[in-house]
Amino acid sequence: MTDLALSDFFAPIGDRGLDYSEKTRALSGRRVRLVGYMVREQERAPGLFRLAGWPIVVETQGLCVVDDTPPSVAYVIVPSSATAAPAWRPGRIVLTGTLEV
C-alpha cells in the first residue's frame, strides 16, 4: 500500500489544464492510503462522498450558494453504502482502497 497525498493528484497546470500526475497514473488500480476531510454537503449521493485536503462545507441551497471544491478532491465510492449516503464525519480521516483514474 502506498500513501498518496491529495496535493499529488495532479501535475502542474499546463496548456491543456489539469492532468493527473505521473505518480497518480502509476498508482491506478493499486491500493493507496489517503488522509483528508470528508466534504460536508447538503445534498449527497448514495454510496459516494468527496475527500478534500482541508475542511470544506458545500452549500447548495439558500441565498448564498457555494458549490466549489478544489480540483484535488477524491471521489470515494463506498460499496457498503450503495443505497444511502455515507454519514458525514468531522475531522481528519484515513482511507485505504483501490485508486481508479
PDB file of N, CA and C in Angstrom:
ATOM      1  N   MET A   1       0.843  -1.168   0.000  1.00  0.00           N
ATOM      2  CA  MET A   1       0.000   0.000   0.000  1.00  0.00           C
ATOM      3  C   MET A   1       0.894   1.238   0.000  1.00  0.00           C
ATOM      4  N   THR A   2       0.471   2.258  -0.751  1.00  0.00           N
ATOM      5  CA  THR A   2       1.245   3.480  -0.905  1.00  0.00           C
ATOM      6  C   THR A   2       0.445   4.668  -0.408  1.00  0.00           C
ATOM      7  N   ASP A   3       1.108   5.579   0.297  1.00  0.00           N
ATOM      8  CA  ASP A   3       0.465   6.828   0.692  1.00  0.00           C
ATOM      9  C   ASP A   3       0.400   7.753  -0.514  1.00  0.00           C
ATOM     10  N   LEU A   4      -0.757   8.383  -0.713  1.00  0.00           N
ATOM     11  CA  LEU A   4      -0.932   9.344  -1.804  1.00  0.00           C
ATOM     12  C   LEU A   4      -1.577  10.592  -1.225  1.00  0.00           C
ATOM     13  N   ALA A   5      -0.894  11.720  -1.334  1.00  0.00           N
ATOM     14  CA  ALA A   5      -1.444  12.986  -0.850  1.00  0.00           C
ATOM     15  C   ALA A   5      -2.388  13.550  -1.904  1.00  0.00           C
ATOM     16  N   LEU A   6      -3.463  14.161  -1.444  1.00  0.00           N
ATOM     17  CA  LEU A   6      -4.402  14.779  -2.384  1.00  0.00           C
ATOM     18  C   LEU A   6      -3.713  15.855  -3.219  1.00  0.00           C
ATOM     19  N   SER A   7      -2.709  16.507  -2.636  1.00  0.00           N
ATOM     20  CA  SER A   7      -1.973  17.549  -3.376  1.00  0.00           C
ATOM     21  C   SER A   7      -1.115  16.956  -4.490  1.00  0.00           C
ATOM     22  N   ASP A   8      -0.906  15.633  -4.498  1.00  0.00           N
ATOM     23  CA  ASP A   8      -0.111  14.972  -5.537  1.00  0.00           C
ATOM     24  C   ASP A   8      -0.960  14.422  -6.680  1.00  0.00           C
ATOM     25  N   PHE A   9      -2.277  14.610  -6.649  1.00  0.00           N
ATOM     26  CA  PHE A   9      -3.155  14.056  -7.682  1.00  0.00           C
ATOM     27  C   PHE A   9      -2.835  14.583  -9.074  1.00  0.00           C
ATOM     28  N   PHE A  10      -2.532  15.875  -9.171  1.00  0.00           N
ATOM     29  CA  PHE A  10      -2.369  16.499 -10.482  1.00  0.00           C
ATOM     30  C   PHE A  10      -0.963  17.020 -10.699  1.00  0.00           C
ATOM     31  N   ALA A  11      -0.548  17.027 -11.958  1.00  0.00           N
ATOM     32  CA  ALA A  11       0.715  17.634 -12.364  1.00  0.00           C
ATOM     33  C   ALA A  11       0.497  19.153 -12.408  1.00  0.00           C
ATOM     34  N   PRO A  12       1.570  19.928 -12.523  1.00  0.00           N
ATOM     35  CA  PRO A  12       1.379  21.372 -12.677  1.00  0.00           C
ATOM     36  C   PRO A  12       0.478  21.682 -13.872  1.00  0.00           C
ATOM     37  N   ILE A  13      -0.315  22.728 -13.758  1.00  0.00           N
ATOM     38  CA  ILE A  13      -1.263  23.098 -14.814  1.00  0.00           C
ATOM     39  C   ILE A  13      -0.495  23.511 -16.067  1.00  0.00           C
ATOM     40  N   GLY A  14      -0.885  22.917 -17.186  1.00  0.00           N
ATOM     41  CA  GLY A  14      -0.239  23.224 -18.462  1.00  0.00           C
ATOM     42  C   GLY A  14      -1.210  23.870 -19.428  1.00  0.00           C
ATOM     43  N   ASP A  15      -0.858  23.865 -20.701  1.00  0.00           N
ATOM     44  CA  ASP A  15      -1.691  24.481 -21.735  1.00  0.00           C
ATOM     45  C   ASP A  15      -3.055  23.819 -21.845  1.00  0.00           C
ATOM     46  N   ARG A  16      -3.142  22.555 -21.500  1.00  0.00           N
ATOM     47  CA  ARG A  16      -4.402  21.819 -21.616  1.00  0.00           C
ATOM     48  C   ARG A  16      -5.149  21.723 -20.288  1.00  0.00           C
ATOM     49  N   GLY A  17      -4.727  22.481 -19.292  1.00  0.00           N
ATOM     50  CA  GLY A  17      -5.393  22.454 -17.997  1.00  0.00           C
ATOM     51  C   GLY A  17      -4.827  21.371 -17.094  1.00  0.00           C
ATOM     52  N   LEU A  18      -5.673  20.848 -16.214  1.00  0.00           N
ATOM     53  CA  LEU A  18      -5.231  19.841 -15.253  1.00  0.00           C
ATOM     54  C   LEU A  18      -5.066  18.480 -15.905  1.00  0.00           C
ATOM     55  N   ASP A  19      -4.044  17.763 -15.454  1.00  0.00           N
ATOM     56  CA  ASP A  19      -3.823  16.390 -15.873  1.00  0.00           C
ATOM     57  C   ASP A  19      -3.287  15.643 -14.663  1.00  0.00           C
ATOM     58  N   TYR A  20      -3.604  14.362 -14.563  1.00  0.00           N
ATOM     59  CA  TYR A  20      -3.113  13.572 -13.441  1.00  0.00           C
ATOM     60  C   TYR A  20      -1.591  13.527 -13.440  1.00  0.00           C
ATOM     61  N   SER A  21      -1.011  13.466 -12.248  1.00  0.00           N
ATOM     62  CA  SER A  21       0.442  13.377 -12.124  1.00  0.00           C
ATOM     63  C   SER A  21       0.905  11.968 -12.499  1.00  0.00           C
ATOM     64  N   GLU A  22       2.188  11.839 -12.760  1.00  0.00           N
ATOM     65  CA  GLU A  22       2.750  10.523 -13.084  1.00  0.00           C
ATOM     66  C   GLU A  22       2.562   9.554 -11.915  1.00  0.00           C
ATOM     67  N   LYS A  23       2.694  10.060 -10.685  1.00  0.00           N
ATOM     68  CA  LYS A  23       2.519   9.214  -9.508  1.00  0.00           C
ATOM     69  C   LYS A  23       1.093   8.678  -9.436  1.00  0.00           C
ATOM     70  N   THR A  24       0.109   9.546  -9.683  1.00  0.00           N
ATOM     71  CA  THR A  24      -1.285   9.121  -9.636  1.00  0.00           C
ATOM     72  C   THR A  24      -1.561   8.082 -10.717  1.00  0.00           C
ATOM     73  N   ARG A  25      -1.087   8.323 -11.922  1.00  0.00           N
ATOM     74  CA  ARG A  25      -1.294   7.350 -13.010  1.00  0.00           C
ATOM     75  C   ARG A  25      -0.631   6.004 -12.697  1.00  0.00           C
ATOM     76  N   ALA A  26       0.552   6.057 -12.104  1.00  0.00           N
ATOM     77  CA  ALA A  26       1.280   4.824 -11.783  1.00  0.00           C
ATOM     78  C   ALA A  26       0.565   4.015 -10.701  1.00  0.00           C
ATOM     79  N   LEU A  27      -0.182   4.688  -9.834  1.00  0.00           N
ATOM     80  CA  LEU A  27      -0.873   4.001  -8.739  1.00  0.00           C
ATOM     81  C   LEU A  27      -2.288   3.559  -9.109  1.00  0.00           C
ATOM     82  N   SER A  28      -2.749   3.880 -10.299  1.00  0.00           N
ATOM     83  CA  SER A  28      -4.097   3.482 -10.715  1.00  0.00           C
ATOM     84  C   SER A  28      -4.233   1.961 -10.665  1.00  0.00           C
ATOM     85  N   GLY A  29      -5.289   1.489  -9.996  1.00  0.00           N
ATOM     86  CA  GLY A  29      -5.523   0.059  -9.855  1.00  0.00           C
ATOM     87  C   GLY A  29      -4.838  -0.559  -8.648  1.00  0.00           C
ATOM     88  N   ARG A  30      -4.094   0.243  -7.902  1.00  0.00           N
ATOM     89  CA  ARG A  30      -3.369  -0.263  -6.728  1.00  0.00           C
ATOM     90  C   ARG A  30      -3.994   0.285  -5.451  1.00  0.00           C
ATOM     91  N   ARG A  31      -3.686  -0.372  -4.329  1.00  0.00           N
ATOM     92  CA  ARG A  31      -4.202   0.095  -3.039  1.00  0.00           C
ATOM     93  C   ARG A  31      -3.387   1.294  -2.566  1.00  0.00           C
ATOM     94  N   VAL A  32      -4.105   2.322  -2.119  1.00  0.00           N
ATOM     95  CA  VAL A  32      -3.465   3.539  -1.619  1.00  0.00           C
ATOM     96  C   VAL A  32      -4.108   3.940  -0.296  1.00  0.00           C
ATOM     97  N   ARG A  33      -3.414   4.818   0.401  1.00  0.00           N
ATOM     98  CA  ARG A  33      -3.935   5.397   1.633  1.00  0.00           C
ATOM     99  C   ARG A  33      -4.019   6.905   1.434  1.00  0.00           C
ATOM    100  N   LEU A  34      -5.211   7.466   1.683  1.00  0.00           N
ATOM    101  CA  LEU A  34      -5.452   8.907   1.582  1.00  0.00           C
ATOM    102  C   LEU A  34      -5.835   9.442   2.956  1.00  0.00           C
ATOM    103  N   VAL A  35      -5.363  10.636   3.264  1.00  0.00           N
ATOM    104  CA  VAL A  35      -5.733  11.304   4.509  1.00  0.00           C
ATOM    105  C   VAL A  35      -6.367  12.633   4.128  1.00  0.00           C
ATOM    106  N   GLY A  36      -7.530  12.913   4.696  1.00  0.00           N
ATOM    107  CA  GLY A  36      -8.188  14.171   4.380  1.00  0.00           C
ATOM    108  C   GLY A  36      -9.446  14.370   5.198  1.00  0.00           C
ATOM    109  N   TYR A  37     -10.283  15.267   4.705  1.00  0.00           N
ATOM    110  CA  TYR A  37     -11.521  15.627   5.383  1.00  0.00           C
ATOM    111  C   TYR A  37     -12.700  15.324   4.468  1.00  0.00           C
ATOM    112  N   MET A  38     -13.724  14.738   5.029  1.00  0.00           N
ATOM    113  CA  MET A  38     -14.943  14.464   4.276  1.00  0.00           C
ATOM    114  C   MET A  38     -15.627  15.799   3.986  1.00  0.00           C
ATOM    115  N   VAL A  39     -15.916  16.064   2.723  1.00  0.00           N
ATOM    116  CA  VAL A  39     -16.596  17.307   2.349  1.00  0.00           C
ATOM    117  C   VAL A  39     -18.020  17.249   2.891  1.00  0.00           C
ATOM    118  N   ARG A  40     -18.394  18.286   3.625  1.00  0.00           N
ATOM    119  CA  ARG A  40     -19.748  18.336   4.204  1.00  0.00           C
ATOM    120  C   ARG A  40     -20.675  18.964   3.172  1.00  0.00           C
ATOM    121  N   GLU A  41     -21.618  18.174   2.684  1.00  0.00           N
ATOM    122  CA  GLU A  41     -22.527  18.613   1.633  1.00  0.00           C
ATOM    123  C   GLU A  41     -23.975  18.451   2.071  1.00  0.00           C
ATOM    124  N   GLN A  42     -24.832  19.398   1.670  1.00  0.00           N
ATOM    125  CA  GLN A  42     -26.249  19.298   1.982  1.00  0.00           C
ATOM    126  C   GLN A  42     -26.893  18.176   1.176  1.00  0.00           C
ATOM    127  N   GLU A  43     -26.509  18.052  -0.065  1.00  0.00           N
ATOM    128  CA  GLU A  43     -27.063  17.010  -0.931  1.00  0.00           C
ATOM    129  C   GLU A  43     -25.955  16.015  -1.251  1.00  0.00           C
ATOM    130  N   ARG A  44     -26.198  14.752  -0.920  1.00  0.00           N
ATOM    131  CA  ARG A  44     -25.181  13.732  -1.141  1.00  0.00           C
ATOM    132  C   ARG A  44     -25.775  12.569  -1.909  1.00  0.00           C
ATOM    133  N   ALA A  45     -24.959  11.922  -2.676  1.00  0.00           N
ATOM    134  CA  ALA A  45     -25.382  10.769  -3.470  1.00  0.00           C
ATOM    135  C   ALA A  45     -25.187   9.486  -2.663  1.00  0.00           C
ATOM    136  N   PRO A  46     -26.048   8.507  -2.857  1.00  0.00           N
ATOM    137  CA  PRO A  46     -25.869   7.224  -2.176  1.00  0.00           C
ATOM    138  C   PRO A  46     -24.529   6.580  -2.554  1.00  0.00           C
ATOM    139  N   GLY A  47     -23.820   6.094  -1.553  1.00  0.00           N
ATOM    140  CA  GLY A  47     -22.579   5.367  -1.789  1.00  0.00           C
ATOM    141  C   GLY A  47     -21.401   6.200  -2.245  1.00  0.00           C
ATOM    142  N   LEU A  48     -21.489   7.537  -2.110  1.00  0.00           N
ATOM    143  CA  LEU A  48     -20.426   8.398  -2.628  1.00  0.00           C
ATOM    144  C   LEU A  48     -20.208   9.592  -1.709  1.00  0.00           C
ATOM    145  N   PHE A  49     -18.945   9.960  -1.516  1.00  0.00           N
ATOM    146  CA  PHE A  49     -18.623  11.232  -0.866  1.00  0.00           C
ATOM    147  C   PHE A  49     -17.299  11.729  -1.417  1.00  0.00           C
ATOM    148  N   ARG A  50     -16.997  12.985  -1.115  1.00  0.00           N
ATOM    149  CA  ARG A  50     -15.745  13.575  -1.580  1.00  0.00           C
ATOM    150  C   ARG A  50     -14.809  13.804  -0.398  1.00  0.00           C
ATOM    151  N   LEU A  51     -13.522  13.606  -0.631  1.00  0.00           N
ATOM    152  CA  LEU A  51     -12.483  13.791   0.375  1.00  0.00           C
ATOM    153  C   LEU A  51     -11.582  14.929  -0.077  1.00  0.00           C
ATOM    154  N   ALA A  52     -11.364  15.912   0.802  1.00  0.00           N
ATOM    155  CA  ALA A  52     -10.546  17.086   0.471  1.00  0.00           C
ATOM    156  C   ALA A  52      -9.376  17.198   1.439  1.00  0.00           C
ATOM    157  N   GLY A  53      -8.417  18.018   1.084  1.00  0.00           N
ATOM    158  CA  GLY A  53      -7.229  18.214   1.904  1.00  0.00           C
ATOM    159  C   GLY A  53      -7.446  19.082   3.122  1.00  0.00           C
ATOM    160  N   TRP A  54      -8.569  19.781   3.190  1.00  0.00           N
ATOM    161  CA  TRP A  54      -8.914  20.622   4.339  1.00  0.00           C
ATOM    162  C   TRP A  54     -10.433  20.620   4.490  1.00  0.00           C
ATOM    163  N   PRO A  55     -10.951  21.027   5.663  1.00  0.00           N
ATOM    164  CA  PRO A  55     -12.402  21.006   5.874  1.00  0.00           C
ATOM    165  C   PRO A  55     -13.125  21.936   4.897  1.00  0.00           C
ATOM    166  N   ILE A  56     -14.163  21.420   4.249  1.00  0.00           N
ATOM    167  CA  ILE A  56     -14.948  22.190   3.276  1.00  0.00           C
ATOM    168  C   ILE A  56     -16.431  21.914   3.515  1.00  0.00           C
ATOM    169  N   VAL A  57     -17.230  22.976   3.449  1.00  0.00           N
ATOM    170  CA  VAL A  57     -18.683  22.851   3.521  1.00  0.00           C
ATOM    171  C   VAL A  57     -19.226  23.350   2.194  1.00  0.00           C
ATOM    172  N   VAL A  58     -20.056  22.552   1.535  1.00  0.00           N
ATOM    173  CA  VAL A  58     -20.639  22.926   0.248  1.00  0.00           C
ATOM    174  C   VAL A  58     -22.110  23.263   0.473  1.00  0.00           C
ATOM    175  N   GLU A  59     -22.472  24.507   0.177  1.00  0.00           N
ATOM    176  CA  GLU A  59     -23.852  24.977   0.307  1.00  0.00           C
ATOM    177  C   GLU A  59     -24.514  24.889  -1.068  1.00  0.00           C
ATOM    178  N   THR A  60     -25.564  24.121  -1.178  1.00  0.00           N
ATOM    179  CA  THR A  60     -26.255  24.002  -2.464  1.00  0.00           C
ATOM    180  C   THR A  60     -27.686  24.525  -2.401  1.00  0.00           C
ATOM    181  N   GLN A  61     -28.084  25.018  -1.243  1.00  0.00           N
ATOM    182  CA  GLN A  61     -29.426  25.556  -1.085  1.00  0.00           C
ATOM    183  C   GLN A  61     -29.340  26.883  -0.355  1.00  0.00           C
ATOM    184  N   GLY A  62     -30.333  27.739  -0.568  1.00  0.00           N
ATOM    185  CA  GLY A  62     -30.377  29.013   0.139  1.00  0.00           C
ATOM    186  C   GLY A  62     -29.934  30.165  -0.732  1.00  0.00           C
ATOM    187  N   LEU A  63     -29.745  31.316  -0.101  1.00  0.00           N
ATOM    188  CA  LEU A  63     -29.412  32.532  -0.833  1.00  0.00           C
ATOM    189  C   LEU A  63     -27.962  32.584  -1.274  1.00  0.00           C
ATOM    190  N   CYS A  64     -27.086  32.003  -0.505  1.00  0.00           N
ATOM    191  CA  CYS A  64     -25.657  32.046  -0.817  1.00  0.00           C
ATOM    192  C   CYS A  64     -25.215  30.642  -1.219  1.00  0.00           C
ATOM    193  N   VAL A  65     -25.306  30.350  -2.485  1.00  0.00           N
ATOM    194  CA  VAL A  65     -24.975  29.005  -2.965  1.00  0.00           C
ATOM    195  C   VAL A  65     -23.491  28.930  -3.320  1.00  0.00           C
ATOM    196  N   VAL A  66     -22.784  28.016  -2.684  1.00  0.00           N
ATOM    197  CA  VAL A  66     -21.380  27.785  -2.981  1.00  0.00           C
ATOM    198  C   VAL A  66     -21.211  26.294  -3.241  1.00  0.00           C
ATOM    199  N   ASP A  67     -20.904  25.951  -4.482  1.00  0.00           N
ATOM    200  CA  ASP A  67     -20.662  24.552  -4.829  1.00  0.00           C
ATOM    201  C   ASP A  67     -19.300  24.488  -5.497  1.00  0.00           C
ATOM    202  N   ASP A  68     -18.272  24.784  -4.724  1.00  0.00           N
ATOM    203  CA  ASP A  68     -16.944  24.870  -5.289  1.00  0.00           C
ATOM    204  C   ASP A  68     -15.977  24.104  -4.396  1.00  0.00           C
ATOM    205  N   THR A  69     -15.323  23.126  -4.949  1.00  0.00           N
ATOM    206  CA  THR A  69     -14.287  22.398  -4.235  1.00  0.00           C
ATOM    207  C   THR A  69     -13.014  22.472  -5.065  1.00  0.00           C
ATOM    208  N   PRO A  70     -11.870  22.315  -4.422  1.00  0.00           N
ATOM    209  CA  PRO A  70     -10.625  22.337  -5.191  1.00  0.00           C
ATOM    210  C   PRO A  70     -10.571  21.141  -6.136  1.00  0.00           C
ATOM    211  N   PRO A  71      -9.783  21.229  -7.189  1.00  0.00           N
ATOM    212  CA  PRO A  71      -9.693  20.104  -8.124  1.00  0.00           C
ATOM    213  C   PRO A  71      -9.095  18.853  -7.495  1.00  0.00           C
ATOM    214  N   SER A  72      -8.351  19.014  -6.431  1.00  0.00           N
ATOM    215  CA  SER A  72      -7.687  17.865  -5.828  1.00  0.00           C
ATOM    216  C   SER A  72      -8.543  17.175  -4.766  1.00  0.00           C
ATOM    217  N   VAL A  73      -9.817  16.991  -5.046  1.00  0.00           N
ATOM    218  CA  VAL A  73     -10.658  16.182  -4.160  1.00  0.00           C
ATOM    219  C   VAL A  73     -10.752  14.785  -4.755  1.00  0.00           C
ATOM    220  N   ALA A  74     -10.907  13.824  -3.877  1.00  0.00           N
ATOM    221  CA  ALA A  74     -11.084  12.443  -4.324  1.00  0.00           C
ATOM    222  C   ALA A  74     -12.555  12.087  -4.180  1.00  0.00           C
ATOM    223  N   TYR A  75     -13.103  11.447  -5.184  1.00  0.00           N
ATOM    224  CA  TYR A  75     -14.465  10.922  -5.107  1.00  0.00           C
ATOM    225  C   TYR A  75     -14.340   9.506  -4.556  1.00  0.00           C
ATOM    226  N   VAL A  76     -14.950   9.271  -3.421  1.00  0.00           N
ATOM    227  CA  VAL A  76     -14.823   7.997  -2.720  1.00  0.00           C
ATOM    228  C   VAL A  76     -16.122   7.211  -2.887  1.00  0.00           C
ATOM    229  N   ILE A  77     -16.009   6.015  -3.427  1.00  0.00           N
ATOM    230  CA  ILE A  77     -17.159   5.135  -3.601  1.00  0.00           C
ATOM    231  C   ILE A  77     -17.156   4.140  -2.447  1.00  0.00           C
ATOM    232  N   VAL A  78     -18.293   4.079  -1.748  1.00  0.00           N
ATOM    233  CA  VAL A  78     -18.438   3.186  -0.597  1.00  0.00           C
ATOM    234  C   VAL A  78     -19.473   2.124  -0.956  1.00  0.00           C
ATOM    235  N   PRO A  79     -19.027   0.954  -1.440  1.00  0.00           N
ATOM    236  CA  PRO A  79     -19.973  -0.078  -1.887  1.00  0.00           C
ATOM    237  C   PRO A  79     -20.985  -0.501  -0.819  1.00  0.00           C
ATOM    238  N   SER A  80     -20.580  -0.501   0.448  1.00  0.00           N
ATOM    239  CA  SER A  80     -21.496  -0.924   1.511  1.00  0.00           C
ATOM    240  C   SER A  80     -22.594   0.105   1.770  1.00  0.00           C
ATOM    241  N   SER A  81     -22.469   1.306   1.196  1.00  0.00           N
ATOM    242  CA  SER A  81     -23.480   2.359   1.366  1.00  0.00           C
ATOM    243  C   SER A  81     -24.164   2.673   0.044  1.00  0.00           C
ATOM    244  N   ALA A  82     -24.339   1.683  -0.808  1.00  0.00           N
ATOM    245  CA  ALA A  82     -24.873   1.912  -2.149  1.00  0.00           C
ATOM    246  C   ALA A  82     -26.301   2.437  -2.160  1.00  0.00           C
ATOM    247  N   THR A  83     -27.058   2.219  -1.096  1.00  0.00           N
ATOM    248  CA  THR A  83     -28.452   2.669  -1.077  1.00  0.00           C
ATOM    249  C   THR A  83     -28.660   3.906  -0.212  1.00  0.00           C
ATOM    250  N   ALA A  84     -27.640   4.342   0.507  1.00  0.00           N
ATOM    251  CA  ALA A  84     -27.755   5.521   1.363  1.00  0.00           C
ATOM    252  C   ALA A  84     -26.456   6.316   1.312  1.00  0.00           C
ATOM    253  N   ALA A  85     -26.563   7.615   1.585  1.00  0.00           N
ATOM    254  CA  ALA A  85     -25.372   8.455   1.626  1.00  0.00           C
ATOM    255  C   ALA A  85     -24.582   8.134   2.894  1.00  0.00           C
ATOM    256  N   PRO A  86     -23.259   8.005   2.794  1.00  0.00           N
ATOM    257  CA  PRO A  86     -22.463   7.752   3.995  1.00  0.00           C
ATOM    258  C   PRO A  86     -22.616   8.908   4.983  1.00  0.00           C
ATOM    259  N   ALA A  87     -22.645   8.597   6.260  1.00  0.00           N
ATOM    260  CA  ALA A  87     -22.769   9.626   7.292  1.00  0.00           C
ATOM    261  C   ALA A  87     -21.534  10.503   7.296  1.00  0.00           C
ATOM    262  N   TRP A  88     -21.741  11.822   7.420  1.00  0.00           N
ATOM    263  CA  TRP A  88     -20.623  12.763   7.463  1.00  0.00           C
ATOM    264  C   TRP A  88     -19.846  12.590   8.760  1.00  0.00           C
ATOM    265  N   ARG A  89     -18.529  12.625   8.658  1.00  0.00           N
ATOM    266  CA  ARG A  89     -17.664  12.511   9.830  1.00  0.00           C
ATOM    267  C   ARG A  89     -16.783  13.749   9.924  1.00  0.00           C
ATOM    268  N   PRO A  90     -16.777  14.419  11.073  1.00  0.00           N
ATOM    269  CA  PRO A  90     -15.902  15.584  11.235  1.00  0.00           C
ATOM    270  C   PRO A  90     -14.455  15.146  11.472  1.00  0.00           C
ATOM    271  N   GLY A  91     -13.525  16.039  11.218  1.00  0.00           N
ATOM    272  CA  GLY A  91     -12.117  15.771  11.485  1.00  0.00           C
ATOM    273  C   GLY A  91     -11.446  14.979  10.373  1.00  0.00           C
ATOM    274  N   ARG A  92     -10.137  14.823  10.536  1.00  0.00           N
ATOM    275  CA  ARG A  92      -9.350  14.080   9.542  1.00  0.00           C
ATOM    276  C   ARG A  92      -9.684  12.604   9.594  1.00  0.00           C
ATOM    277  N   ILE A  93      -9.721  11.997   8.420  1.00  0.00           N
ATOM    278  CA  ILE A  93      -9.952  10.564   8.330  1.00  0.00           C
ATOM    279  C   ILE A  93      -8.888   9.950   7.428  1.00  0.00           C
ATOM    280  N   VAL A  94      -8.599   8.690   7.651  1.00  0.00           N
ATOM    281  CA  VAL A  94      -7.629   7.942   6.858  1.00  0.00           C
ATOM    282  C   VAL A  94      -8.418   6.872   6.098  1.00  0.00           C
ATOM    283  N   LEU A  95      -8.246   6.858   4.779  1.00  0.00           N
ATOM    284  CA  LEU A  95      -8.946   5.887   3.942  1.00  0.00           C
ATOM    285  C   LEU A  95      -7.939   5.010   3.224  1.00  0.00           C
ATOM    286  N   THR A  96      -8.280   3.758   3.060  1.00  0.00           N
ATOM    287  CA  THR A  96      -7.494   2.867   2.233  1.00  0.00           C
ATOM    288  C   THR A  96      -8.427   2.224   1.225  1.00  0.00           C
ATOM    289  N   GLY A  97      -7.935   2.065   0.013  1.00  0.00           N
ATOM    290  CA  GLY A  97      -8.750   1.453  -1.023  1.00  0.00           C
ATOM    291  C   GLY A  97      -8.011   1.426  -2.339  1.00  0.00           C
ATOM    292  N   THR A  98      -8.698   1.012  -3.371  1.00  0.00           N
ATOM    293  CA  THR A  98      -8.110   0.910  -4.710  1.00  0.00           C
ATOM    294  C   THR A  98      -8.339   2.209  -5.465  1.00  0.00           C
ATOM    295  N   LEU A  99      -7.284   2.781  -6.001  1.00  0.00           N
ATOM    296  CA  LEU A  99      -7.361   4.022  -6.752  1.00  0.00           C
ATOM    297  C   LEU A  99      -7.778   3.726  -8.193  1.00  0.00           C
ATOM    298  N   GLU A 100      -8.775   4.444  -8.669  1.00  0.00           N
ATOM    299  CA  GLU A 100      -9.196   4.332 -10.067  1.00  0.00           C
ATOM    300  C   GLU A 100      -9.058   5.705 -10.710  1.00  0.00           C
ATOM    301  N   VAL A 101      -8.329   5.759 -11.805  1.00  0.00           N
ATOM    302  CA  VAL A 101      -8.140   7.022 -12.532  1.00  0.00           C
ATOM    303  C   VAL A 101      -8.982   6.951 -13.792  1.00  0.00           C
TER     304      VAL A 101
END
